C-alpha positions as semicolon CSV with decimal commas, in nm:
position;residue;x (nm);y (nm);z (nm)
1;X;0,005;-0,016;0,015
2;X;0,079;0,354;-0,079
3;X;0,052;0,633;0,189
4;X;-0,153;0,835;-0,040
5;X;-0,427;0,506;-0,075
6;X;-0,481;0,529;0,289
7;X;-0,664;0,760;0,535
8;X;-0,392;0,854;0,802
9;X;-0,537;0,927;1,127
10;X;-0,292;1,076;1,391
11;X;-0,390;1,039;1,706
12;X;-0,225;1,237;1,971
13;X;-0,196;1,164;2,356
14;X;-0,240;1,387;2,669
15;X;-0,246;1,756;2,619
16;X;-0,214;1,692;2,190
17;X;0,070;1,732;1,970
18;X;0,215;2,093;1,975
19;X;0,336;2,284;1,666
20;X;0,707;2,097;1,676
21;X;0,588;1,749;1,789
22;X;0,649;1,471;1,471
23;X;0,304;1,392;1,450
24;X;0,226;1,747;1,390
25;X;0,509;1,770;1,112
26;X;0,363;1,428;0,965
27;X;0,012;1,587;0,944
28;X;0,168;1,863;0,754
29;X;0,359;1,630;0,524
30;X;0,145;1,337;0,421
31;X;-0,172;1,468;0,214
32;X;-0,376;1,212;0,319
33;X;-0,345;1,275;0,709
34;X;-0,582;1,427;0,940
35;X;-0,604;1,446;1,324
36;X;-0,841;1,320;1,543
37;X;-0,962;1,621;1,750
38;X;-1,041;1,571;2,106
39;X;-1,275;1,841;2,326
40;X;-1,048;1,792;2,586
41;X;-0,664;1,765;2,532
42;X;-0,540;1,842;2,885
43;X;-0,842;1,637;3,059
44;X;-0,877;1,345;2,865
45;X;-1,189;1,168;2,926
46;X;-1,183;0,798;2,817
47;X;-1,552;0,745;2,683
48;X;-1,481;1,086;2,462
49;X;-1,152;1,014;2,359
50;X;-1,213;0,658;2,244
51;X;-1,548;0,798;2,051
52;X;-1,371;1,042;1,857
53;X;-1,122;0,792;1,740
54;X;-1,372;0,525;1,670
55;X;-1,590;0,802;1,475
56;X;-1,286;0,910;1,274
57;X;-1,192;0,553;1,160
58;X;-1,578;0,471;1,088
59;X;-1,572;0,821;0,873
60;X;-1,305;0,745;0,696
61;X;-1,328;0,661;0,281
62;X;-1,008;0,472;0,255
63;X;-0,845;0,178;0,440
64;X;-0,765;0,375;0,772
65;X;-0,383;0,366;0,903
66;X;-0,343;0,501;1,233
67;X;-0,048;0,685;1,370
68;X;-0,105;0,705;1,756
69;X;0,151;0,825;2,011
70;X;0,154;0,808;2,389
71;X;-0,233;0,818;2,541
72;X;-0,308;0,807;2,212
73;X;-0,245;0,445;2,187
74;X;-0,423;0,374;2,482
75;X;-0,714;0,530;2,324
76;X;-0,691;0,389;1,995
77;X;-0,651;-0,007;2,131
78;X;-0,964;0,082;2,348
79;X;-1,177;0,186;2,033
80;X;-1,094;-0,111;1,846
81;X;-1,433;-0,275;1,945
82;X;-1,603;0,023;1,800
83;X;-1,447;0,002;1,459
84;X;-1,656;-0,067;1,172
85;X;-1,448;0,017;0,878
86;X;-1,144;-0,135;0,770
87;X;-0,812;-0,057;0,939
88;X;-0,546;-0,159;0,738
89;X;-0,244;-0,120;1,000
90;X;-0,151;0,084;1,323
91;X;0,168;0,259;1,445
92;X;0,181;0,285;1,798
93;X;0,451;0,498;1,953
94;X;0,552;0,536;2,297
95;X;0,277;0,364;2,520
96;X;0,237;0,507;2,868
97;X;0,206;0,236;3,124
98;X;-0,173;0,365;3,175
99;X;-0,200;0,053;3,509
100;X;0,105;0,200;3,677
101;X;-0,026;0,380;4,008
102;X;0,282;0,604;4,005
103;X;0,146;0,762;3,640
104;X;0,096;1,125;3,654
105;X;-0,130;1,236;3,624
106;X;-0,339;1,015;3,802
107;X;-0,663;1,055;3,567
108;X;-0,453;0,923;3,306
109;X;-0,521;0,582;3,460
110;X;-0,854;0,549;3,363
111;X;-0,734;0,475;3,011
112;X;-0,586;0,133;3,180
113;X;-0,553;-0,159;3,210
114;X;-0,474;-0,242;2,829
115;X;-0,683;-0,480;2,653
116;X;-0,464;-0,813;2,570
117;X;-0,630;-0,950;2,299
118;X;-0,478;-0,953;1,962
119;X;-0,515;-0,627;1,738
120;X;-0,741;-0,745;1,439
121;X;-0,484;-0,549;1,206
122;X;-0,099;-0,563;1,167
123;X;0,047;-0,303;1,428
124;X;0,383;-0,189;1,506
125;X;0,496;-0,061;1,862
126;X;0,794;0,179;1,891
127;X;0,921;0,201;2,239
128;X;1,232;0,361;2,402
129;X;1,427;0,223;2,707
130;X;1,425;0,514;2,939
131;X;1,035;0,628;2,864
132;X;0,955;0,808;3,169
133;X;0,627;0,717;3,143
134;X;0,645;0,316;3,050
135;X;0,952;0,082;3,130
136;X;1,026;-0,089;2,814
137;X;0,962;-0,473;2,943
138;X;0,583;-0,348;2,995
139;X;0,568;-0,220;2,604
140;X;0,758;-0,511;2,517
141;X;0,488;-0,735;2,687
142;X;0,171;-0,552;2,580
143;X;0,290;-0,535;2,214
144;X;0,328;-0,914;2,242
145;X;0,001;-0,939;2,373
146;X;-0,157;-0,740;2,056
147;X;0,065;-0,947;1,817
148;X;0,254;-0,631;1,728
149;X;0,585;-0,608;1,624
150;X;0,838;-0,420;1,871
151;X;1,113;-0,183;1,791
152;X;1,370;-0,080;2,043
153;X;1,405;0,277;2,003
154;X;1,709;0,281;2,265
155;X;1,746;0,605;2,513
156;X;1,451;0,799;2,318
157;X;1,280;0,941;2,602
158;X;0,912;0,976;2,540
159;X;0,958;1,016;2,151
160;X;0,827;1,351;2,159
161;X;0,959;1,700;2,071
162;X;1,088;1,731;2,450
163;X;1,294;1,435;2,358
164;X;1,467;1,586;2,070
165;X;1,212;1,398;1,817
166;X;1,054;1,688;1,639
167;X;1,110;1,609;1,270
168;X;1,179;1,237;1,340
169;X;1,304;1,137;0,998
170;X;1,405;0,794;1,117
171;X;1,041;0,734;1,243
172;X;0,871;0,868;0,918
173;X;1,111;0,619;0,713
174;X;1,015;0,349;0,938
175;X;0,654;0,435;0,907
176;X;0,662;0,449;0,524
177;X;0,838;0,077;0,525
178;X;0,555;-0,017;0,741
179;X;0,272;0,124;0,548
180;X;0,431;-0,042;0,214
181;X;0,375;-0,354;0,383
182;X;0,004;-0,341;0,451
183;X;-0,284;-0,411;0,212
184;X;-0,573;-0,225;0,078
185;X;-0,794;-0,529;0,093
186;X;-0,904;-0,629;0,446
187;X;-0,796;-1,003;0,397
188;X;-0,532;-1,143;0,457
189;X;-0,318;-0,977;0,691
190;X;0,020;-0,922;0,536
191;X;0,341;-1,115;0,711
192;X;0,526;-0,806;0,818
193;X;0,799;-1,044;0,989
194;X;1,018;-1,036;0,638
């Protein structure tokens, strides 16, 4: 699949993605990308966020590729049972540990714990060894539960503008390779291990 054949849904996390965040930059660069808007970026309500993602997926006219960061990953995974439109794949970056009682702000825990069923579409998780919001071992465990491939991003922090990932060209290159292996056809699930 080519990026131009998909509706690229950008799903930011807590507080949204500012102008220097890689998600915002990708949204400007990719012609078929659009952001899932939330009513309250700084006070996320699980039901509202999940509904917004499901509505964006279901309103799409092409196969959907989701690009989620941080709390956007949790929101995406929680929205899966409400998807009625073909999702070709999900690119999930820096999932937070929403079951960790030390997570701050504390209301982010309302998005946990993560469902542990395999995702019904190909997915790719990118996690950092020193993400302050999730131990790598936790990210690796949930990625395996979802049937996702996982990429160890080394010591990359939360993979956001604050950790030096403004343009994040390596991420965009990885995303392009991921999309190229997806299919516009809902069946069969592509083999992403080669």
